[in-house]
Coordinates of C-alpha atoms in Angstrom, one line a residue:
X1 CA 38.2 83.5 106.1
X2 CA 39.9 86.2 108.1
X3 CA 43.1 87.2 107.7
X4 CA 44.4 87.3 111.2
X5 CA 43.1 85.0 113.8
X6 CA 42.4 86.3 117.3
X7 CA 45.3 84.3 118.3
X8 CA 47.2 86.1 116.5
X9 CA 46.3 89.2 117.2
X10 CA 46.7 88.0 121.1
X11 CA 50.3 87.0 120.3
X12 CA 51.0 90.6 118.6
X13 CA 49.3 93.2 121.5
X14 CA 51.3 90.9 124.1
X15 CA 54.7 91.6 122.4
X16 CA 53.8 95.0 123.1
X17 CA 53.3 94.4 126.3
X18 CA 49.1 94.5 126.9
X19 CA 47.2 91.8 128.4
X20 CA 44.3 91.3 126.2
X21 CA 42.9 92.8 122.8
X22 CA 39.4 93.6 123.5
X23 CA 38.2 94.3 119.7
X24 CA 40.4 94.9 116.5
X25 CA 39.6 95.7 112.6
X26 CA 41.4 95.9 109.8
X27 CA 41.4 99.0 106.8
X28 CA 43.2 100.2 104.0
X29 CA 46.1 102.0 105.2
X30 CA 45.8 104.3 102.3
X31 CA 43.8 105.4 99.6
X32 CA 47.5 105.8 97.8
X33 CA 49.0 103.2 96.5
X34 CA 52.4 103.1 98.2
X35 CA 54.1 99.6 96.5
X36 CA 53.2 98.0 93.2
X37 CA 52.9 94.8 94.6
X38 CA 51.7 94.3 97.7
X39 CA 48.6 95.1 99.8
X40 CA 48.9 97.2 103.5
X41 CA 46.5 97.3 105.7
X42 CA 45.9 98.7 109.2
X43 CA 45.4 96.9 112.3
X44 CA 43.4 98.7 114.7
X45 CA 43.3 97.0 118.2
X46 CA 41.1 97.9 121.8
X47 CA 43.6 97.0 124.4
X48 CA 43.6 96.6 128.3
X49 CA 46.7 97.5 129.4
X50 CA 48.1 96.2 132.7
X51 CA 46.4 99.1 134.5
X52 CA 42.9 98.0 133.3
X53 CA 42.5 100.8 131.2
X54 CA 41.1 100.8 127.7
X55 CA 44.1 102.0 124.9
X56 CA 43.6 101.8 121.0
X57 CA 46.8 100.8 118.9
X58 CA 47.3 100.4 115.1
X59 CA 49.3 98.4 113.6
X60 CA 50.8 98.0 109.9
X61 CA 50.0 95.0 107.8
X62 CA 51.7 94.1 104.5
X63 CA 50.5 90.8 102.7
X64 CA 50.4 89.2 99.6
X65 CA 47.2 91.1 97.7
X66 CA 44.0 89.6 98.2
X67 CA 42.1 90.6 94.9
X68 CA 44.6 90.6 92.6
X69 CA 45.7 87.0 91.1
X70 CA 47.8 88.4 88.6
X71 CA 50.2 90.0 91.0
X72 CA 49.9 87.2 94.0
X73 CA 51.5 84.6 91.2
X74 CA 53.8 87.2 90.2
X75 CA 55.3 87.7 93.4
X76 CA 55.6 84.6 94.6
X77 CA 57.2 83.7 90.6
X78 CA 59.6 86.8 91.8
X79 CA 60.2 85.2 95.1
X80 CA 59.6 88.5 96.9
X81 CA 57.4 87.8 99.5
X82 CA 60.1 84.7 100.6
X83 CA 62.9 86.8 100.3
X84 CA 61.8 89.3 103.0
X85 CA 59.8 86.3 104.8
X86 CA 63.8 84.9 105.1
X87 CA 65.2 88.1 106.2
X88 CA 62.4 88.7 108.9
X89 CA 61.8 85.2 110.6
X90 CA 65.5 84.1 110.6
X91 CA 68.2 86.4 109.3
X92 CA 67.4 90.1 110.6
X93 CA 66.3 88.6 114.1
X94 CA 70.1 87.2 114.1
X95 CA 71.4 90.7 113.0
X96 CA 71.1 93.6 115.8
X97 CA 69.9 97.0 114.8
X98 CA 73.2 98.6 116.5
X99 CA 72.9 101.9 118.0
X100 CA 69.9 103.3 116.5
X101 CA 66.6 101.5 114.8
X102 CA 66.9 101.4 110.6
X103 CA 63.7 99.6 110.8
X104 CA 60.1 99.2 112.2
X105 CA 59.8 96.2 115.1
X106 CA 58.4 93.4 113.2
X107 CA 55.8 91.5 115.2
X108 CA 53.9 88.7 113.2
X109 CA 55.6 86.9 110.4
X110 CA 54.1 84.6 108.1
X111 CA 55.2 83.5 104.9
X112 CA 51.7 85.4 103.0
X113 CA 51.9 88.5 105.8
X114 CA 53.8 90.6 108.1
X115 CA 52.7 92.5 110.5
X116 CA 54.8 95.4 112.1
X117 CA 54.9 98.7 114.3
X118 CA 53.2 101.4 112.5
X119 CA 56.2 104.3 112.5
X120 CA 53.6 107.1 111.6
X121 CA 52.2 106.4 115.1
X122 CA 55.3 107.1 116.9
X123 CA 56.1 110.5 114.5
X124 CA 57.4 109.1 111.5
X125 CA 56.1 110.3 107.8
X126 CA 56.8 109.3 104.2
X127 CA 58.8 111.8 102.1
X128 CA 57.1 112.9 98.8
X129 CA 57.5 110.5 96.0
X130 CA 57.1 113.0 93.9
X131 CA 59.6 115.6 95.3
X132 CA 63.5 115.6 95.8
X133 CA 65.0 115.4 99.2
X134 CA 66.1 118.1 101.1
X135 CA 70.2 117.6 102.0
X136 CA 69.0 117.0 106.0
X137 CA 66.9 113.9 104.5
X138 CA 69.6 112.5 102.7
X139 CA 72.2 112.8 105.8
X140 CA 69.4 110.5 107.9
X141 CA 69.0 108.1 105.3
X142 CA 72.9 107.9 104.9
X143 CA 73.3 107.4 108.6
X144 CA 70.7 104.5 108.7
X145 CA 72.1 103.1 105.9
X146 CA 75.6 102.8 107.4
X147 CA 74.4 101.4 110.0
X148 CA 72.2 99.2 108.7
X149 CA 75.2 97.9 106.5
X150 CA 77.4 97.7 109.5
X151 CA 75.2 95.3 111.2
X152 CA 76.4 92.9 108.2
X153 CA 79.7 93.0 108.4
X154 CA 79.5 92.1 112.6
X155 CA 77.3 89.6 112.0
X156 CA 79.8 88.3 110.1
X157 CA 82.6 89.1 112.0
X158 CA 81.0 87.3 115.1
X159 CA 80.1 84.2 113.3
X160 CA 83.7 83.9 111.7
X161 CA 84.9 83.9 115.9
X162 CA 82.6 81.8 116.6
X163 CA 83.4 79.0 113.6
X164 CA 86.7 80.0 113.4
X165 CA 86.9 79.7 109.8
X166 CA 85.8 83.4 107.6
X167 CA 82.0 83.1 107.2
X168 CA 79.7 85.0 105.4
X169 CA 75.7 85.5 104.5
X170 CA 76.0 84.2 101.6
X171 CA 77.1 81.2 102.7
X172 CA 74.0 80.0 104.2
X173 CA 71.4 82.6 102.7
X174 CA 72.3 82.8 98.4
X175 CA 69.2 81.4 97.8
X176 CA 67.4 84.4 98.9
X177 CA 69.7 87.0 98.6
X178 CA 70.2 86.7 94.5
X179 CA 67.7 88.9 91.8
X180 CA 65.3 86.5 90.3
X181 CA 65.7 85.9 86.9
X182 CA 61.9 86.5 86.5
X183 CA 63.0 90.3 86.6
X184 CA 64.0 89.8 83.2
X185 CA 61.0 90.8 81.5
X186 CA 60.8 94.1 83.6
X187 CA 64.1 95.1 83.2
X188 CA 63.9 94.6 78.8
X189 CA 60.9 96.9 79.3
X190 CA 62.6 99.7 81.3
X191 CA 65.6 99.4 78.0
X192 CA 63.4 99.9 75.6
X193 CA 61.4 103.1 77.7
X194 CA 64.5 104.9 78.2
X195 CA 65.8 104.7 74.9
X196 CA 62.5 105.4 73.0
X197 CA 62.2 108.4 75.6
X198 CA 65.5 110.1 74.9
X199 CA 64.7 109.6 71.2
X200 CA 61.9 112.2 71.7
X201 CA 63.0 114.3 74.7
X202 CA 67.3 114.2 74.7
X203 CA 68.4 117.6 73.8
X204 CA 71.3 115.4 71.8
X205 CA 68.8 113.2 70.1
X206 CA 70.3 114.8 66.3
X207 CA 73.4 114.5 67.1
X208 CA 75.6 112.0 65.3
X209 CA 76.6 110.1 68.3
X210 CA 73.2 109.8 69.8
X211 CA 71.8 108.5 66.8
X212 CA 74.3 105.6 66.0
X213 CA 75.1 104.6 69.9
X214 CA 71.7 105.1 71.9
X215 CA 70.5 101.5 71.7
X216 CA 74.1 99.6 71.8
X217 CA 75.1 101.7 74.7
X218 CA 71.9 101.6 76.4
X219 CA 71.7 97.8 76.1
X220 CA 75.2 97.6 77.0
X221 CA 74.8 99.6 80.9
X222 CA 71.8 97.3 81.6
X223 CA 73.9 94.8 81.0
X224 CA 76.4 95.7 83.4
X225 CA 74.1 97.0 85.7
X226 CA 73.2 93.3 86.3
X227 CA 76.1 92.1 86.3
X228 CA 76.9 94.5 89.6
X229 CA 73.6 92.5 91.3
X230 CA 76.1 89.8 92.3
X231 CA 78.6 89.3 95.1
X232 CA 81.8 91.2 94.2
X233 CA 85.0 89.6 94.0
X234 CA 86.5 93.0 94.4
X235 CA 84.6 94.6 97.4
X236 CA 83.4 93.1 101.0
X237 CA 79.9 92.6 100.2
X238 CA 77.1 93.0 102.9
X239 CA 73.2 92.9 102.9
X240 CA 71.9 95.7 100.2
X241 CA 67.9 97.3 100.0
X242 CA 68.3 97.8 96.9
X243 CA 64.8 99.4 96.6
X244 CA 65.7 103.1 98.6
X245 CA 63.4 105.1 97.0
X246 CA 61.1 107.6 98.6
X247 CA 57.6 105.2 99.8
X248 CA 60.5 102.3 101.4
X249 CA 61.7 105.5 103.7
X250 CA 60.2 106.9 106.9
X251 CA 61.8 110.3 108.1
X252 CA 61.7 111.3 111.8
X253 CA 62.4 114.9 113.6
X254 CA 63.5 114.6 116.9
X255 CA 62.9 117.5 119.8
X256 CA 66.5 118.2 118.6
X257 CA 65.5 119.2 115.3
X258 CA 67.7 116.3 113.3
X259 CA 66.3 113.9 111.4
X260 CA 65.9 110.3 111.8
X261 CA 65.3 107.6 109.2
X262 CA 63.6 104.4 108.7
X263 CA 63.6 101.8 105.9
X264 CA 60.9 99.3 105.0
X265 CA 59.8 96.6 102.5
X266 CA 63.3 94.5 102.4
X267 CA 62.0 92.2 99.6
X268 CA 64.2 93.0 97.0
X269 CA 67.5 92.7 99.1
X270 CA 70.4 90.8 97.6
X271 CA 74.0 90.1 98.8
X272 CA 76.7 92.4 96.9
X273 CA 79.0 95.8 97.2
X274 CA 77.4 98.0 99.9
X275 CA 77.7 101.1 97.6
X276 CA 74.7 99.7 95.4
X277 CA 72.1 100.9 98.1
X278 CA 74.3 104.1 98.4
X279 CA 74.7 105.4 94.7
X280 CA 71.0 104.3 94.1
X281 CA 69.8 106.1 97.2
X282 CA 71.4 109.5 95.5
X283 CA 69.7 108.3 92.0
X284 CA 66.5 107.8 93.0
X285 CA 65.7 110.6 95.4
X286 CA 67.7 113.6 94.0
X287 CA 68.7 115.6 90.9
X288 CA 71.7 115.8 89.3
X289 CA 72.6 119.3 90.6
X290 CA 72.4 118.2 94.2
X291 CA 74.2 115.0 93.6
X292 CA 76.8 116.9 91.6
X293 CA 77.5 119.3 94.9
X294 CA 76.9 117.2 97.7
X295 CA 77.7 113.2 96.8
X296 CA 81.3 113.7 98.4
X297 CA 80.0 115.1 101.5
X298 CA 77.6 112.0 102.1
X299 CA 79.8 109.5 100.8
X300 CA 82.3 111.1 103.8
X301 CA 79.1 111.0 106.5
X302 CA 78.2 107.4 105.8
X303 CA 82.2 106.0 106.0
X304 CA 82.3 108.4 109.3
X305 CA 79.0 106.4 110.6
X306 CA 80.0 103.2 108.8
X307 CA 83.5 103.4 111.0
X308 CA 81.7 104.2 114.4
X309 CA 79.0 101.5 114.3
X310 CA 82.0 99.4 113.6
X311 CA 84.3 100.4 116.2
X312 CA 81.6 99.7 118.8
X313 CA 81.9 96.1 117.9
X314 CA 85.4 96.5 118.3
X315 CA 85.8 96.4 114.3
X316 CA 88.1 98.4 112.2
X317 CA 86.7 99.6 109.9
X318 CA 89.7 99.3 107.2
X319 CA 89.8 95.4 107.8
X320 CA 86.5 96.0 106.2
X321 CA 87.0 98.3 103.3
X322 CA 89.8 101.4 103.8
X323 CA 88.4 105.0 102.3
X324 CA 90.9 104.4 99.4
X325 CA 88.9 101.3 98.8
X326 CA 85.6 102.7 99.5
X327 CA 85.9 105.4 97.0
X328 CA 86.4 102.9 93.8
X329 CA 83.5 101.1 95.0
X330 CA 81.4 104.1 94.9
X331 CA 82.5 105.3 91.5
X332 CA 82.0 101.5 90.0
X333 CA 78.3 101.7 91.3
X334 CA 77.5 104.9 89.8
X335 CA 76.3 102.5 86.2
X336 CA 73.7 100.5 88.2
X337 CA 72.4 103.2 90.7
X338 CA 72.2 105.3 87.2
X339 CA 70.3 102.4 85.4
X340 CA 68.3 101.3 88.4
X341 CA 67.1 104.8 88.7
X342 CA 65.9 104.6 84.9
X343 CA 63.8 101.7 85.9
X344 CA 62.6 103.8 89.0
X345 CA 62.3 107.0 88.6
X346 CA 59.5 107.3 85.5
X347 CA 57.3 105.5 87.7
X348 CA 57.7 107.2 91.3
X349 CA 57.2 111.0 90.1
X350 CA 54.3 110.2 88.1
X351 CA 51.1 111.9 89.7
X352 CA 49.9 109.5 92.4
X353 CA 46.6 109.5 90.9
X354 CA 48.2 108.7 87.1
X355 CA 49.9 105.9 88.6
X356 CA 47.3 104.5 90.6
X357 CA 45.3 104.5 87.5
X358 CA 47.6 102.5 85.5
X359 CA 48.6 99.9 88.3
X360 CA 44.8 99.3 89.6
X361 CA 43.5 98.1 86.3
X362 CA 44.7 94.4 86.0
X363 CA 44.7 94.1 82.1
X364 CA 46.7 96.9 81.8
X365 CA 49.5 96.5 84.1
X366 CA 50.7 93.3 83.5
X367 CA 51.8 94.7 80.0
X368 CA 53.0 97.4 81.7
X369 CA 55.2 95.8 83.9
X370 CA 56.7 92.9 81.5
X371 CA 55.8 94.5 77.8
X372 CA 56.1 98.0 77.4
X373 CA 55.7 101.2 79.2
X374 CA 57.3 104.1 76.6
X375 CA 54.0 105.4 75.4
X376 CA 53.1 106.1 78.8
X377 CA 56.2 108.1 79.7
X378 CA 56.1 109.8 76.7
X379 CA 52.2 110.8 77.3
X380 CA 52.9 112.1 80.8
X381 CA 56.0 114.1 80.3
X382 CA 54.3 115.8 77.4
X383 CA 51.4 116.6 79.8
X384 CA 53.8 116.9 83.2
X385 CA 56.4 119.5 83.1
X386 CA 57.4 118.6 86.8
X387 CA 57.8 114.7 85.3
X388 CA 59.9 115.6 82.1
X389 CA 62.1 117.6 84.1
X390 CA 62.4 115.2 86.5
X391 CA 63.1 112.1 84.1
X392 CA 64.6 114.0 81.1
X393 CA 67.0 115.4 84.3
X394 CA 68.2 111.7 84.8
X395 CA 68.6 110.2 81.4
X396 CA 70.2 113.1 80.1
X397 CA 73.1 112.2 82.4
X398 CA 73.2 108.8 81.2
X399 CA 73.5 110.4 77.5
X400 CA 76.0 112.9 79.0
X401 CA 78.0 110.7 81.0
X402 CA 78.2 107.2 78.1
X403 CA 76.9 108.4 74.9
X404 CA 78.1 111.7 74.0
X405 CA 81.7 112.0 76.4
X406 CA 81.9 108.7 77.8
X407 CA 85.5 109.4 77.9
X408 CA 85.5 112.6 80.5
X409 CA 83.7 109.8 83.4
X410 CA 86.4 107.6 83.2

């Protein structure tokens, strides 16, 4: 059975605006693997355009994977694939993109596959997994993320006019905008890893403190790093990614020389502060140095940004959150972008060919995933300098920050 129909593909090329497909095939979009769940494909299609002439166009496919059992019922366990089907097919076609595009045209939607633009054909490339952001990259991703978070809150805004009563998104969409319990099993697994990690690689793994408050404290900030996957009763909450790490980003220049960005694969989004996406952004695609010199610089860009998408709906901004406001939120995300990162990080700056290794053999990663994962990340950062740095660079702030002087980050 084919995947796509030919009326299908017919539907998709007239979108676009051509009269008729002529031939299409479909291909790996990479010999990479780019997520851990899914399966992405290239569409390739022969148009006619409306001047007769004969154009080629490709296409991006994500679907549910074809070969792979294990990870099909695991997904659709996770609710992944519905959550982003949700978002797609009714909420994100009710919220605008604003004054600039945070994400590829979607232009198929079925509940097992989505087809969309494909952004590397109009310029767009995926930053290194592997590699930190430069401070140019990070202003574009701030900038889209503002705006992306905007278009939230005037969605919102509009709908409360409209029913004349306050509304909000999780009002009619909390059954796809909470983390799945499933998650569970994943998140125990990323615990254990970063404690049996710092027990070999912390630089304060003798002292005193280390030794009696690793695990409690450890256990303890996963803890409340869940808890902070829920709508706040302190913040306005909006639409969160959640999932902003390097392969879910698309970076644009622009005959001006400034950099545009794009974010994909929205099905891990939940319903909670807006600083979530923000602190893990930082966390997953920097080290603590940068973060250290230039988080108060960003966090100023994306309330600047934040405040003029607003103000072009004719929303103030400080109805929404004022900077006073804005700043606690940040500083209460900092423990889940931290912990999220824990559960990120080890696997994204692996060697692409290491982790392709691990995640294409279908005995082992199911254990990875849900069981256990320290002896790999121990292996590899014994073998990888660049990956011990790397991760050693992020949990030793966690030690730093809630182990040794948990005090001083008060």
């Amino acid at each position: 059975m084919e995947l796509l129909t030919n009326n299908e593909v017919e539907e998709v090329i007239k979108k676009l605006g051509y009269t008729k497909s002529l031939n299409w095939t479909l291909s790996e979009f990479s010999e990479t693997l780019l997520g851990y769940l899914s399966e992405h494909l290239t569409l390739t299609v022969e148009v006619l355009s409306a001047k007769c002439k004969t154009e080629r166009i490709k296409l991006f496919i994500k679907c549910l994977p074809r070969f792979d059992e294990w990870k099909t019922r695991y997904i659709k366990e996770l609710s992944f694939f519905q959550k982003e089907y949700v978002m797609l097919n009714d909420l994100f076609r009710k919220i605008e993109q604003g004054t600039s595009k945070w994400r590829p045209r979607c232009l198929l939607v079925r509940e097992d596959l989505f087809v969309f633009e494909d952004v590397t054909e109009l310029g767009y490339q995926m930053p290194s997994a592997r590699s930190t952001f430069e401070l140019n990259q990070l202003k574009a991703c701030v900038i889209s993320l503002a705006k992306f978070h905007a278009q939230s809150y005037i969605f919102e805004e509009k709908r409360s006019k409209e029913l004349n009563r306050p509304y909000r998104i999780w009002d009619e969409y909390s059954e796809y905008l909470k983390h799945p319990e499933r998650c569970s099993s994943w998140r125990d697994a990323g615990r254990k890893a970063i404690i049996d990690y710092l027990k070999v690689y912390s630089k304060q793994k003798d002292n005193p403190k280390f030794i009696s408050n690793i695990e409690s404290v450890i256990t303890t900030l996963y803890d409340m790093a869940l808890s902070l996957m829920k709508p706040s009763s302190k913040y306005r909450n909006t639409v969160v990614h959640l999932d902003l790490w390097a392969n879910n980003i698309f970076l644009k220049k622009d005959s001006d020389g400034n950099t545009n960005a794009m974010f994909v694969d929205f099905q891990m989004v939940i319903y909670c502060s807006p600083m979530l996406d923000l602190s893990s952004l930082l966390y997953f695609n920097t080290n603590r140095g940068l973060r250290e010199s230039y988080t108060g610089a960003l966090l100023d860009l994306y309330y600047e940004k934040l405040s003029e998408e607003l103000s072009a709906a004719h929303i103030n901004v400080n109805t929404i959150m004022d900077r006073v406001t804005f700043n606690e939120c940040y500083k209460d995300s900092v423990i889940f972008a931290i912990i999220q990162a824990s559960l990120s990080v080890p696997f994204v700056v692996m060697q692409s060919k290491t982790r392709d290794n691990i995640l294409r053999e279908p005995d082992r990663h199911q254990t990875f995933y849900e069981v256990s994962r320290s002896k790999e990340f121990i292996e590899i950062a014994l073998q990888d300098d660049y990956y011990r740095y790397r991760v050693t660079d992020l949990f030793e702030e966690i030690v730093d920050r809630y182990v040794i002087q948990p005090d001083e980050y008060k």
